[in-house]
Amino acid sequence: DSSDDDTTLLDQILGDNLALAVGTLEWDLPHMRRNLGGAHPDVLALEEILLQARDVLRAREASRLGF
Protein backbone atom coordinates (compact mmCIF):
# COMPACT_ATOMS: atom_id res chain seq x y z
CA ASP A 1 0.00 0.00 0.00
CA SER A 2 1.34 3.42 -0.99
CA SER A 3 0.30 5.14 2.24
CA ASP A 4 2.24 2.54 4.27
CA ASP A 5 5.33 3.22 2.16
CA ASP A 6 4.87 6.97 2.66
CA THR A 7 4.50 6.52 6.44
CA THR A 8 7.62 4.38 6.61
CA LEU A 9 9.60 6.93 4.61
CA LEU A 10 8.28 9.77 6.79
CA ASP A 11 9.22 7.87 9.97
CA GLN A 12 12.70 7.26 8.57
CA ILE A 13 13.17 10.92 7.69
CA LEU A 14 11.90 12.10 11.06
CA GLY A 15 14.02 9.51 12.83
CA ASP A 16 17.14 10.60 10.96
CA ASN A 17 16.48 14.25 11.81
CA LEU A 18 15.69 13.41 15.42
CA ALA A 19 18.90 11.39 15.70
CA LEU A 20 20.82 14.36 14.31
CA ALA A 21 19.12 16.71 16.77
CA VAL A 22 19.95 14.41 19.69
CA GLY A 23 23.56 14.25 18.59
CA THR A 24 23.74 18.02 18.29
CA LEU A 25 22.25 18.54 21.75
CA GLU A 26 24.60 15.96 23.25
CA TRP A 27 27.51 17.84 21.73
CA ASP A 28 26.33 21.34 22.72
CA LEU A 29 24.98 20.73 26.21
CA PRO A 30 28.33 20.32 28.01
CA HIS A 31 29.53 23.58 26.47
CA MET A 32 26.35 25.33 27.54
CA ARG A 33 26.67 23.97 31.08
CA ARG A 34 30.25 25.17 31.29
CA ASN A 35 29.52 28.63 29.88
CA LEU A 36 26.08 29.34 31.33
CA GLY A 37 26.07 27.14 34.40
CA GLY A 38 24.02 24.05 35.10
CA ALA A 39 21.20 26.00 36.73
CA HIS A 40 20.63 28.33 33.77
CA PRO A 41 17.02 28.08 32.52
CA ASP A 42 18.11 27.46 28.92
CA VAL A 43 20.39 24.62 30.01
CA LEU A 44 17.62 23.07 32.09
CA ALA A 45 15.15 23.37 29.22
CA LEU A 46 17.55 21.76 26.74
CA GLU A 47 18.30 18.94 29.17
CA GLU A 48 14.57 18.19 29.33
CA ILE A 49 14.24 18.38 25.54
CA LEU A 50 17.19 16.01 25.17
CA LEU A 51 15.63 13.50 27.57
CA GLN A 52 12.34 13.60 25.68
CA ALA A 53 14.03 13.33 22.29
CA ARG A 54 16.07 10.32 23.48
CA ASP A 55 12.85 8.66 24.69
CA VAL A 56 11.14 9.19 21.33
CA LEU A 57 14.20 7.99 19.44
CA ARG A 58 14.47 4.90 21.65
CA ALA A 59 10.75 4.12 21.16
CA ARG A 60 11.02 4.51 17.38
CA GLU A 61 14.02 2.20 17.29
CA ALA A 62 12.26 -0.38 19.45
CA SER A 63 9.19 -0.19 17.21
CA ARG A 64 11.33 -0.57 14.10
CA LEU A 65 13.00 -3.63 15.57
CA GLY A 66 9.68 -5.10 16.67
CA PHE A 67 10.08 -4.80 20.44
N, CA, C and O atoms as a Maestro MAE file, in Angstrom:
{
 s_m_m2io_version
 :::
 2.0.0
}

f_m_ct {
 s_m_title
 :::
 protein
 m_atom[268] {
  # First column is atom index #
  i_m_mmod_type
  r_m_x_coord
  r_m_y_coord
  r_m_z_coord
  i_m_residue_number
  s_m_chain_name
  s_m_pdb_residue_name
  s_m_pdb_atom_name
  i_m_atomic_number
  :::
  1 25 0.836 -1.176 0.000 1 A "ASP " " N  " 7
  2 3 0.000 0.000 0.000 1 A "ASP " " CA " 6
  3 2 0.887 1.247 0.000 1 A "ASP " " C  " 6
  4 15 1.874 1.316 0.733 1 A "ASP " " O  " 8
  5 25 0.531 2.214 -0.815 2 A "SER " " N  " 7
  6 3 1.343 3.418 -0.986 2 A "SER " " CA " 6
  7 2 1.410 4.252 0.288 2 A "SER " " C  " 6
  8 15 2.457 4.816 0.605 2 A "SER " " O  " 8
  9 25 0.294 4.333 1.023 3 A "SER " " N  " 7
  10 3 0.304 5.141 2.241 3 A "SER " " CA " 6
  11 2 1.214 4.531 3.303 3 A "SER " " C  " 6
  12 15 1.824 5.263 4.083 3 A "SER " " O  " 8
  13 25 1.314 3.194 3.345 4 A "ASP " " N  " 7
  14 3 2.238 2.543 4.272 4 A "ASP " " CA " 6
  15 2 3.684 2.871 3.915 4 A "ASP " " C  " 6
  16 15 4.507 3.119 4.796 4 A "ASP " " O  " 8
  17 25 3.988 2.871 2.614 5 A "ASP " " N  " 7
  18 3 5.328 3.225 2.159 5 A "ASP " " CA " 6
  19 2 5.657 4.672 2.510 5 A "ASP " " C  " 6
  20 15 6.772 4.980 2.931 5 A "ASP " " O  " 8
  21 25 4.669 5.562 2.331 6 A "ASP " " N  " 7
  22 3 4.869 6.973 2.663 6 A "ASP " " CA " 6
  23 2 5.102 7.145 4.157 6 A "ASP " " C  " 6
  24 15 5.965 7.925 4.559 6 A "ASP " " O  " 8
  25 25 4.345 6.429 4.986 7 A "THR " " N  " 7
  26 3 4.503 6.524 6.438 7 A "THR " " CA " 6
  27 2 5.873 6.025 6.855 7 A "THR " " C  " 6
  28 15 6.529 6.639 7.697 7 A "THR " " O  " 8
  29 25 6.307 4.922 6.278 8 A "THR " " N  " 7
  30 3 7.620 4.376 6.608 8 A "THR " " CA " 6
  31 2 8.718 5.360 6.224 8 A "THR " " C  " 6
  32 15 9.652 5.577 6.997 8 A "THR " " O  " 8
  33 25 8.618 5.947 5.056 9 A "LEU " " N  " 7
  34 3 9.603 6.933 4.613 9 A "LEU " " CA " 6
  35 2 9.588 8.148 5.537 9 A "LEU " " C  " 6
  36 15 10.644 8.653 5.919 9 A "LEU " " O  " 8
  37 25 8.393 8.619 5.896 10 A "LEU " " N  " 7
  38 3 8.283 9.766 6.790 10 A "LEU " " CA " 6
  39 2 8.905 9.448 8.150 10 A "LEU " " C  " 6
  40 15 9.638 10.270 8.699 10 A "LEU " " O  " 8
  41 25 8.623 8.274 8.693 11 A "ASP " " N  " 7
  42 3 9.216 7.869 9.970 11 A "ASP " " CA " 6
  43 2 10.737 7.823 9.872 11 A "ASP " " C  " 6
  44 15 11.436 8.232 10.800 11 A "ASP " " O  " 8
  45 25 11.244 7.329 8.756 12 A "GLN " " N  " 7
  46 3 12.696 7.257 8.571 12 A "GLN " " CA " 6
  47 2 13.303 8.658 8.528 12 A "GLN " " C  " 6
  48 15 14.334 8.916 9.151 12 A "GLN " " O  " 8
  49 25 12.662 9.552 7.794 13 A "ILE " " N  " 7
  50 3 13.172 10.922 7.690 13 A "ILE " " CA " 6
  51 2 13.129 11.602 9.048 13 A "ILE " " C  " 6
  52 15 14.105 12.230 9.460 13 A "ILE " " O  " 8
  53 25 12.011 11.483 9.744 14 A "LEU " " N  " 7
  54 3 11.895 12.098 11.063 14 A "LEU " " CA " 6
  55 2 12.890 11.483 12.032 14 A "LEU " " C  " 6
  56 15 13.491 12.192 12.839 14 A "LEU " " O  " 8
  57 25 13.066 10.184 11.961 15 A "GLY " " N  " 7
  58 3 14.023 9.510 12.828 15 A "GLY " " CA " 6
  59 2 15.437 9.974 12.573 15 A "GLY " " C  " 6
  60 15 16.199 10.196 13.514 15 A "GLY " " O  " 8
  61 25 15.800 10.123 11.302 16 A "ASP " " N  " 7
  62 3 17.139 10.601 10.961 16 A "ASP " " CA " 6
  63 2 17.356 12.016 11.490 16 A "ASP " " C  " 6
  64 15 18.415 12.317 12.042 16 A "ASP " " O  " 8
  65 25 16.360 12.882 11.325 17 A "ASN " " N  " 7
  66 3 16.482 14.255 11.810 17 A "ASN " " CA " 6
  67 2 16.513 14.297 13.329 17 A "ASN " " C  " 6
  68 15 17.257 15.081 13.920 17 A "ASN " " O  " 8
  69 25 15.703 13.452 13.962 18 A "LEU " " N  " 7
  70 3 15.694 13.406 15.420 18 A "LEU " " CA " 6
  71 2 17.038 12.909 15.944 18 A "LEU " " C  " 6
  72 15 17.559 13.436 16.926 18 A "LEU " " O  " 8
  73 25 17.594 11.899 15.291 19 A "ALA " " N  " 7
  74 3 18.905 11.393 15.698 19 A "ALA " " CA " 6
  75 2 19.965 12.480 15.553 19 A "ALA " " C  " 6
  76 15 20.844 12.603 16.406 19 A "ALA " " O  " 8
  77 25 19.893 13.253 14.506 20 A "LEU " " N  " 7
  78 3 20.823 14.360 14.309 20 A "LEU " " CA " 6
  79 2 20.643 15.417 15.389 20 A "LEU " " C  " 6
  80 15 21.623 15.945 15.914 20 A "LEU " " O  " 8
  81 25 19.393 15.726 15.722 21 A "ALA " " N  " 7
  82 3 19.116 16.712 16.765 21 A "ALA " " CA " 6
  83 2 19.645 16.237 18.120 21 A "ALA " " C  " 6
  84 15 20.225 17.021 18.872 21 A "ALA " " O  " 8
  85 25 19.446 14.967 18.425 22 A "VAL " " N  " 7
  86 3 19.951 14.413 19.692 22 A "VAL " " CA " 6
  87 2 21.475 14.521 19.726 22 A "VAL " " C  " 6
  88 15 22.053 14.935 20.731 22 A "VAL " " O  " 8
  89 25 22.104 14.155 18.651 23 A "GLY " " N  " 7
  90 3 23.564 14.251 18.592 23 A "GLY " " CA " 6
  91 2 24.060 15.672 18.773 23 A "GLY " " C  " 6
  92 15 25.058 15.910 19.453 23 A "GLY " " O  " 8
  93 25 23.365 16.606 18.169 24 A "THR " " N  " 7
  94 3 23.740 18.017 18.292 24 A "THR " " CA " 6
  95 2 23.586 18.494 19.734 24 A "THR " " C  " 6
  96 15 24.464 19.171 20.270 24 A "THR " " O  " 8
  97 25 22.458 18.134 20.356 25 A "LEU " " N  " 7
  98 3 22.255 18.536 21.751 25 A "LEU " " CA " 6
  99 2 23.283 17.896 22.672 25 A "LEU " " C  " 6
  100 15 23.783 18.542 23.593 25 A "LEU " " O  " 8
  101 25 23.596 16.638 22.430 26 A "GLU " " N  " 7
  102 3 24.598 15.959 23.252 26 A "GLU " " CA " 6
  103 2 25.966 16.630 23.111 26 A "GLU " " C  " 6
  104 15 26.748 16.655 24.062 26 A "GLU " " O  " 8
  105 25 26.244 17.155 21.966 27 A "TRP " " N  " 7
  106 3 27.514 17.842 21.731 27 A "TRP " " CA " 6
  107 2 27.517 19.226 22.386 27 A "TRP " " C  " 6
  108 15 28.510 19.626 22.993 27 A "TRP " " O  " 8
  109 25 26.404 19.954 22.262 28 A "ASP " " N  " 7
  110 3 26.332 21.338 22.723 28 A "ASP " " CA " 6
  111 2 26.099 21.492 24.224 28 A "ASP " " C  " 6
  112 15 26.579 22.450 24.830 28 A "ASP " " O  " 8
  113 25 25.374 20.566 24.818 29 A "LEU " " N  " 7
  114 3 24.976 20.729 26.209 29 A "LEU " " CA " 6
  115 2 26.144 20.886 27.186 29 A "LEU " " C  " 6
  116 15 26.072 21.751 28.059 29 A "LEU " " O  " 8
  117 25 27.209 20.099 27.083 30 A "PRO " " N  " 7
  118 3 28.333 20.316 28.015 30 A "PRO " " CA " 6
  119 2 28.951 21.712 27.898 30 A "PRO " " C  " 6
  120 15 29.372 22.298 28.895 30 A "PRO " " O  " 8
  121 25 29.001 22.234 26.681 31 A "HIS " " N  " 7
  122 3 29.533 23.581 26.474 31 A "HIS " " CA " 6
  123 2 28.610 24.624 27.102 31 A "HIS " " C  " 6
  124 15 29.065 25.595 27.706 31 A "HIS " " O  " 8
  125 25 27.311 24.403 26.948 32 A "MET " " N  " 7
  126 3 26.348 25.331 27.539 32 A "MET " " CA " 6
  127 2 26.428 25.298 29.059 32 A "MET " " C  " 6
  128 15 26.385 26.339 29.715 32 A "MET " " O  " 8
  129 25 26.547 24.086 29.618 33 A "ARG " " N  " 7
  130 3 26.670 23.974 31.081 33 A "ARG " " CA " 6
  131 2 27.905 24.720 31.584 33 A "ARG " " C  " 6
  132 15 27.857 25.435 32.585 33 A "ARG " " O  " 8
  133 25 28.999 24.538 30.871 34 A "ARG " " N  " 7
  134 3 30.254 25.167 31.286 34 A "ARG " " CA " 6
  135 2 30.164 26.692 31.176 34 A "ARG " " C  " 6
  136 15 30.651 27.407 32.052 34 A "ARG " " O  " 8
  137 25 29.554 27.183 30.118 35 A "ASN " " N  " 7
  138 3 29.518 28.625 29.882 35 A "ASN " " CA " 6
  139 2 28.388 29.347 30.601 35 A "ASN " " C  " 6
  140 15 28.549 30.484 31.044 35 A "ASN " " O  " 8
  141 25 27.238 28.677 30.715 36 A "LEU " " N  " 7
  142 3 26.084 29.337 31.326 36 A "LEU " " CA " 6
  143 2 25.835 28.892 32.756 36 A "LEU " " C  " 6
  144 15 25.209 29.604 33.541 36 A "LEU " " O  " 8
  145 25 26.332 27.706 33.086 37 A "GLY " " N  " 7
  146 3 26.075 27.141 34.404 37 A "GLY " " CA " 6
  147 2 24.923 26.148 34.337 37 A "GLY " " C  " 6
  148 15 23.976 26.324 33.570 37 A "GLY " " O  " 8
  149 25 25.016 25.119 35.138 38 A "GLY " " N  " 7
  150 3 24.021 24.048 35.100 38 A "GLY " " CA " 6
  151 2 22.638 24.451 35.532 38 A "GLY " " C  " 6
  152 15 21.671 23.761 35.210 38 A "GLY " " O  " 8
  153 25 22.508 25.559 36.260 39 A "ALA " " N  " 7
  154 3 21.200 26.001 36.733 39 A "ALA " " CA " 6
  155 2 20.536 27.010 35.798 39 A "ALA " " C  " 6
  156 15 19.425 27.466 36.068 39 A "ALA " " O  " 8
  157 25 21.204 27.359 34.711 40 A "HIS " " N  " 7
  158 3 20.634 28.335 33.775 40 A "HIS " " CA " 6
  159 2 19.354 27.758 33.165 40 A "HIS " " C  " 6
  160 15 19.319 26.583 32.799 40 A "HIS " " O  " 8
  161 25 18.297 28.581 33.054 41 A "PRO " " N  " 7
  162 3 17.015 28.083 32.521 41 A "PRO " " CA " 6
  163 2 17.115 27.469 31.121 41 A "PRO " " C  " 6
  164 15 16.424 26.494 30.825 41 A "PRO " " O  " 8
  165 25 17.956 28.024 30.273 42 A "ASP " " N  " 7
  166 3 18.114 27.464 28.923 42 A "ASP " " CA " 6
  167 2 18.764 26.088 28.969 42 A "ASP " " C  " 6
  168 15 18.394 25.196 28.206 42 A "ASP " " O  " 8
  169 25 19.728 25.919 29.857 43 A "VAL " " N  " 7
  170 3 20.390 24.625 30.008 43 A "VAL " " CA " 6
  171 2 19.388 23.594 30.528 43 A "VAL " " C  " 6
  172 15 19.324 22.472 30.027 43 A "VAL " " O  " 8
  173 25 18.613 23.982 31.530 44 A "LEU " " N  " 7
  174 3 17.617 23.070 32.092 44 A "LEU " " CA " 6
  175 2 16.568 22.679 31.049 44 A "LEU " " C  " 6
  176 15 16.158 21.521 30.975 44 A "LEU " " O  " 8
  177 25 16.145 23.642 30.255 45 A "ALA " " N  " 7
  178 3 15.151 23.367 29.216 45 A "ALA " " CA " 6
  179 2 15.714 22.408 28.164 45 A "ALA " " C  " 6
  180 15 15.032 21.475 27.742 45 A "ALA " " O  " 8
  181 25 16.950 22.639 27.748 46 A "LEU " " N  " 7
  182 3 17.546 21.761 26.737 46 A "LEU " " CA " 6
  183 2 17.822 20.369 27.286 46 A "LEU " " C  " 6
  184 15 17.746 19.390 26.544 46 A "LEU " " O  " 8
  185 25 18.139 20.264 28.568 47 A "GLU " " N  " 7
  186 3 18.303 18.938 29.165 47 A "GLU " " CA " 6
  187 2 16.992 18.160 29.101 47 A "GLU " " C  " 6
  188 15 16.987 16.967 28.797 47 A "GLU " " O  " 8
  189 25 15.887 18.835 29.387 48 A "GLU " " N  " 7
  190 3 14.571 18.187 29.329 48 A "GLU " " CA " 6
  191 2 14.229 17.795 27.891 48 A "GLU " " C  " 6
  192 15 13.727 16.698 27.647 48 A "GLU " " O  " 8
  193 25 14.498 18.682 26.951 49 A "ILE " " N  " 7
  194 3 14.244 18.380 25.541 49 A "ILE " " CA " 6
  195 2 15.076 17.175 25.106 49 A "ILE " " C  " 6
  196 15 14.581 16.305 24.389 49 A "ILE " " O  " 8
  197 25 16.323 17.122 25.533 50 A "LEU " " N  " 7
  198 3 17.191 16.007 25.172 50 A "LEU " " CA " 6
  199 2 16.652 14.697 25.747 50 A "LEU " " C  " 6
  200 15 16.651 13.677 25.057 50 A "LEU " " O  " 8
  201 25 16.204 14.709 26.977 51 A "LEU " " N  " 7
  202 3 15.629 13.497 27.570 51 A "LEU " " CA " 6
  203 2 14.408 13.023 26.783 51 A "LEU " " C  " 6
  204 15 14.267 11.833 26.500 51 A "LEU " " O  " 8
  205 25 13.537 13.953 26.436 52 A "GLN " " N  " 7
  206 3 12.338 13.603 25.676 52 A "GLN " " CA " 6
  207 2 12.696 13.092 24.288 52 A "GLN " " C  " 6
  208 15 12.122 12.108 23.820 52 A "GLN " " O  " 8
  209 25 13.629 13.746 23.636 53 A "ALA " " N  " 7
  210 3 14.035 13.328 22.292 53 A "ALA " " CA " 6
  211 2 14.667 11.939 22.326 53 A "ALA " " C  " 6
  212 15 14.423 11.127 21.433 53 A "ALA " " O  " 8
  213 25 15.470 11.662 23.341 54 A "ARG " " N  " 7
  214 3 16.065 10.320 23.477 54 A "ARG " " CA " 6
  215 2 14.970 9.268 23.663 54 A "ARG " " C  " 6
  216 15 15.040 8.183 23.086 54 A "ARG " " O  " 8
  217 25 13.951 9.597 24.477 55 A "ASP " " N  " 7
  218 3 12.847 8.658 24.694 55 A "ASP " " CA " 6
  219 2 12.116 8.346 23.389 55 A "ASP " " C  " 6
  220 15 11.814 7.188 23.098 55 A "ASP " " O  " 8
  221 25 11.837 9.380 22.616 56 A "VAL " " N  " 7
  222 3 11.144 9.190 21.335 56 A "VAL " " CA " 6
  223 2 12.015 8.376 20.386 56 A "VAL " " C  " 6
  224 15 11.528 7.458 19.727 56 A "VAL " " O  " 8
  225 25 13.283 8.707 20.318 57 A "LEU " " N  " 7
  226 3 14.203 7.985 19.440 57 A "LEU " " CA " 6
  227 2 14.297 6.514 19.844 57 A "LEU " " C  " 6
  228 15 14.281 5.627 18.991 57 A "LEU " " O  " 8
  229 25 14.393 6.265 21.143 58 A "ARG " " N  " 7
  230 3 14.467 4.895 21.650 58 A "ARG " " CA " 6
  231 2 13.186 4.122 21.317 58 A "ARG " " C  " 6
  232 15 13.251 2.957 20.924 58 A "ARG " " O  " 8
  233 25 12.018 4.770 21.473 59 A "ALA " " N  " 7
  234 3 10.745 4.123 21.163 59 A "ALA " " CA " 6
  235 2 10.624 3.826 19.671 59 A "ALA " " C  " 6
  236 15 10.132 2.765 19.287 59 A "ALA " " O  " 8
  237 25 11.066 4.749 18.837 60 A "ARG " " N  " 7
  238 3 11.018 4.511 17.383 60 A "ARG " " CA " 6
  239 2 11.922 3.348 16.995 60 A "ARG " " C  " 6
  240 15 11.558 2.524 16.156 60 A "ARG " " O  " 8
  241 25 13.093 3.286 17.604 61 A "GLU " " N  " 7
  242 3 14.019 2.203 17.289 61 A "GLU " " CA " 6
  243 2 13.451 0.860 17.758 61 A "GLU " " C  " 6
  244 15 13.550 -0.142 17.049 61 A "GLU " " O  " 8
  245 25 12.865 0.846 18.936 62 A "ALA " " N  " 7
  246 3 12.260 -0.381 19.453 62 A "ALA " " CA " 6
  247 2 11.107 -0.833 18.560 62 A "ALA " " C  " 6
  248 15 10.951 -2.026 18.299 62 A "ALA " " O  " 8
  249 25 10.307 0.115 18.094 63 A "SER " " N  " 7
  250 3 9.190 -0.192 17.208 63 A "SER " " CA " 6
  251 2 9.703 -0.741 15.877 63 A "SER " " C  " 6
  252 15 9.156 -1.701 15.333 63 A "SER " " O  " 8
  253 25 10.741 -0.129 15.375 64 A "ARG " " N  " 7
  254 3 11.326 -0.574 14.096 64 A "ARG " " CA " 6
  255 2 11.868 -1.984 14.201 64 A "ARG " " C  " 6
  256 15 11.793 -2.766 13.253 64 A "ARG " " O  " 8
  257 25 12.417 -2.303 15.371 65 A "LEU " " N  " 7
  258 3 12.998 -3.633 15.571 65 A "LEU " " CA " 6
  259 2 11.972 -4.664 16.030 65 A "LEU " " C  " 6
  260 15 12.272 -5.853 16.137 65 A "LEU " " O  " 8
  261 25 10.751 -4.186 16.300 66 A "GLY " " N  " 7
  262 3 9.681 -5.095 16.675 66 A "GLY " " CA " 6
  263 2 9.605 -5.440 18.139 66 A "GLY " " C  " 6
  264 15 9.060 -6.482 18.503 66 A "GLY " " O  " 8
  265 25 10.147 -4.575 18.996 67 A "PHE " " N  " 7
  266 3 10.078 -4.800 20.444 67 A "PHE " " CA " 6
  267 2 8.833 -4.211 21.030 67 A "PHE " " C  " 6
  268 15 8.613 -4.308 22.238 67 A "PHE " " O  " 8
  :::
 }
 m_bond[267] {
  # First column is bond index #
  i_m_from
  i_m_to
  i_m_order
  :::
  1 1 2 1
  2 2 3 1
  3 3 4 2
  4 3 5 1
  5 5 6 1
  6 6 7 1
  7 7 8 2
  8 7 9 1
  9 9 10 1
  10 10 11 1
  11 11 12 2
  12 11 13 1
  13 13 14 1
  14 14 15 1
  15 15 16 2
  16 15 17 1
  17 17 18 1
  18 18 19 1
  19 19 20 2
  20 19 21 1
  21 21 22 1
  22 22 23 1
  23 23 24 2
  24 23 25 1
  25 25 26 1
  26 26 27 1
  27 27 28 2
  28 27 29 1
  29 29 30 1
  30 30 31 1
  31 31 32 2
  32 31 33 1
  33 33 34 1
  34 34 35 1
  35 35 36 2
  36 35 37 1
  37 37 38 1
  38 38 39 1
  39 39 40 2
  40 39 41 1
  41 41 42 1
  42 42 43 1
  43 43 44 2
  44 43 45 1
  45 45 46 1
  46 46 47 1
  47 47 48 2
  48 47 49 1
  49 49 50 1
  50 50 51 1
  51 51 52 2
  52 51 53 1
  53 53 54 1
  54 54 55 1
  55 55 56 2
  56 55 57 1
  57 57 58 1
  58 58 59 1
  59 59 60 2
  60 59 61 1
  61 61 62 1
  62 62 63 1
  63 63 64 2
  64 63 65 1
  65 65 66 1
  66 66 67 1
  67 67 68 2
  68 67 69 1
  69 69 70 1
  70 70 71 1
  71 71 72 2
  72 71 73 1
  73 73 74 1
  74 74 75 1
  75 75 76 2
  76 75 77 1
  77 77 78 1
  78 78 79 1
  79 79 80 2
  80 79 81 1
  81 81 82 1
  82 82 83 1
  83 83 84 2
  84 83 85 1
  85 85 86 1
  86 86 87 1
  87 87 88 2
  88 87 89 1
  89 89 90 1
  90 90 91 1
  91 91 92 2
  92 91 93 1
  93 93 94 1
  94 94 95 1
  95 95 96 2
  96 95 97 1
  97 97 98 1
  98 98 99 1
  99 99 100 2
  100 99 101 1
  101 101 102 1
  102 102 103 1
  103 103 104 2
  104 103 105 1
  105 105 106 1
  106 106 107 1
  107 107 108 2
  108 107 109 1
  109 109 110 1
  110 110 111 1
  111 111 112 2
  112 111 113 1
  113 113 114 1
  114 114 115 1
  115 115 116 2
  116 115 117 1
  117 117 118 1
  118 118 119 1
  119 119 120 2
  120 119 121 1
  121 121 122 1
  122 122 123 1
  123 123 124 2
  124 123 125 1
  125 125 126 1
  126 126 127 1
  127 127 128 2
  128 127 129 1
  129 129 130 1
  130 130 131 1
  131 131 132 2
  132 131 133 1
  133 133 134 1
  134 134 135 1
  135 135 136 2
  136 135 137 1
  137 137 138 1
  138 138 139 1
  139 139 140 2
  140 139 141 1
  141 141 142 1
  142 142 143 1
  143 143 144 2
  144 143 145 1
  145 145 146 1
  146 146 147 1
  147 147 148 2
  148 147 149 1
  149 149 150 1
  150 150 151 1
  151 151 152 2
  152 151 153 1
  153 153 154 1
  154 154 155 1
  155 155 156 2
  156 155 157 1
  157 157 158 1
  158 158 159 1
  159 159 160 2
  160 159 161 1
  161 161 162 1
  162 162 163 1
  163 163 164 2
  164 163 165 1
  165 165 166 1
  166 166 167 1
  167 167 168 2
  168 167 169 1
  169 169 170 1
  170 170 171 1
  171 171 172 2
  172 171 173 1
  173 173 174 1
  174 174 175 1
  175 175 176 2
  176 175 177 1
  177 177 178 1
  178 178 179 1
  179 179 180 2
  180 179 181 1
  181 181 182 1
  182 182 183 1
  183 183 184 2
  184 183 185 1
  185 185 186 1
  186 186 187 1
  187 187 188 2
  188 187 189 1
  189 189 190 1
  190 190 191 1
  191 191 192 2
  192 191 193 1
  193 193 194 1
  194 194 195 1
  195 195 196 2
  196 195 197 1
  197 197 198 1
  198 198 199 1
  199 199 200 2
  200 199 201 1
  201 201 202 1
  202 202 203 1
  203 203 204 2
  204 203 205 1
  205 205 206 1
  206 206 207 1
  207 207 208 2
  208 207 209 1
  209 209 210 1
  210 210 211 1
  211 211 212 2
  212 211 213 1
  213 213 214 1
  214 214 215 1
  215 215 216 2
  216 215 217 1
  217 217 218 1
  218 218 219 1
  219 219 220 2
  220 219 221 1
  221 221 222 1
  222 222 223 1
  223 223 224 2
  224 223 225 1
  225 225 226 1
  226 226 227 1
  227 227 228 2
  228 227 229 1
  229 229 230 1
  230 230 231 1
  231 231 232 2
  232 231 233 1
  233 233 234 1
  234 234 235 1
  235 235 236 2
  236 235 237 1
  237 237 238 1
  238 238 239 1
  239 239 240 2
  240 239 241 1
  241 241 242 1
  242 242 243 1
  243 243 244 2
  244 243 245 1
  245 245 246 1
  246 246 247 1
  247 247 248 2
  248 247 249 1
  249 249 250 1
  250 250 251 1
  251 251 252 2
  252 251 253 1
  253 253 254 1
  254 254 255 1
  255 255 256 2
  256 255 257 1
  257 257 258 1
  258 258 259 1
  259 259 260 2
  260 259 261 1
  261 261 262 1
  262 262 263 1
  263 263 264 2
  264 263 265 1
  265 265 266 1
  266 266 267 1
  267 267 268 2
  :::
 }
}
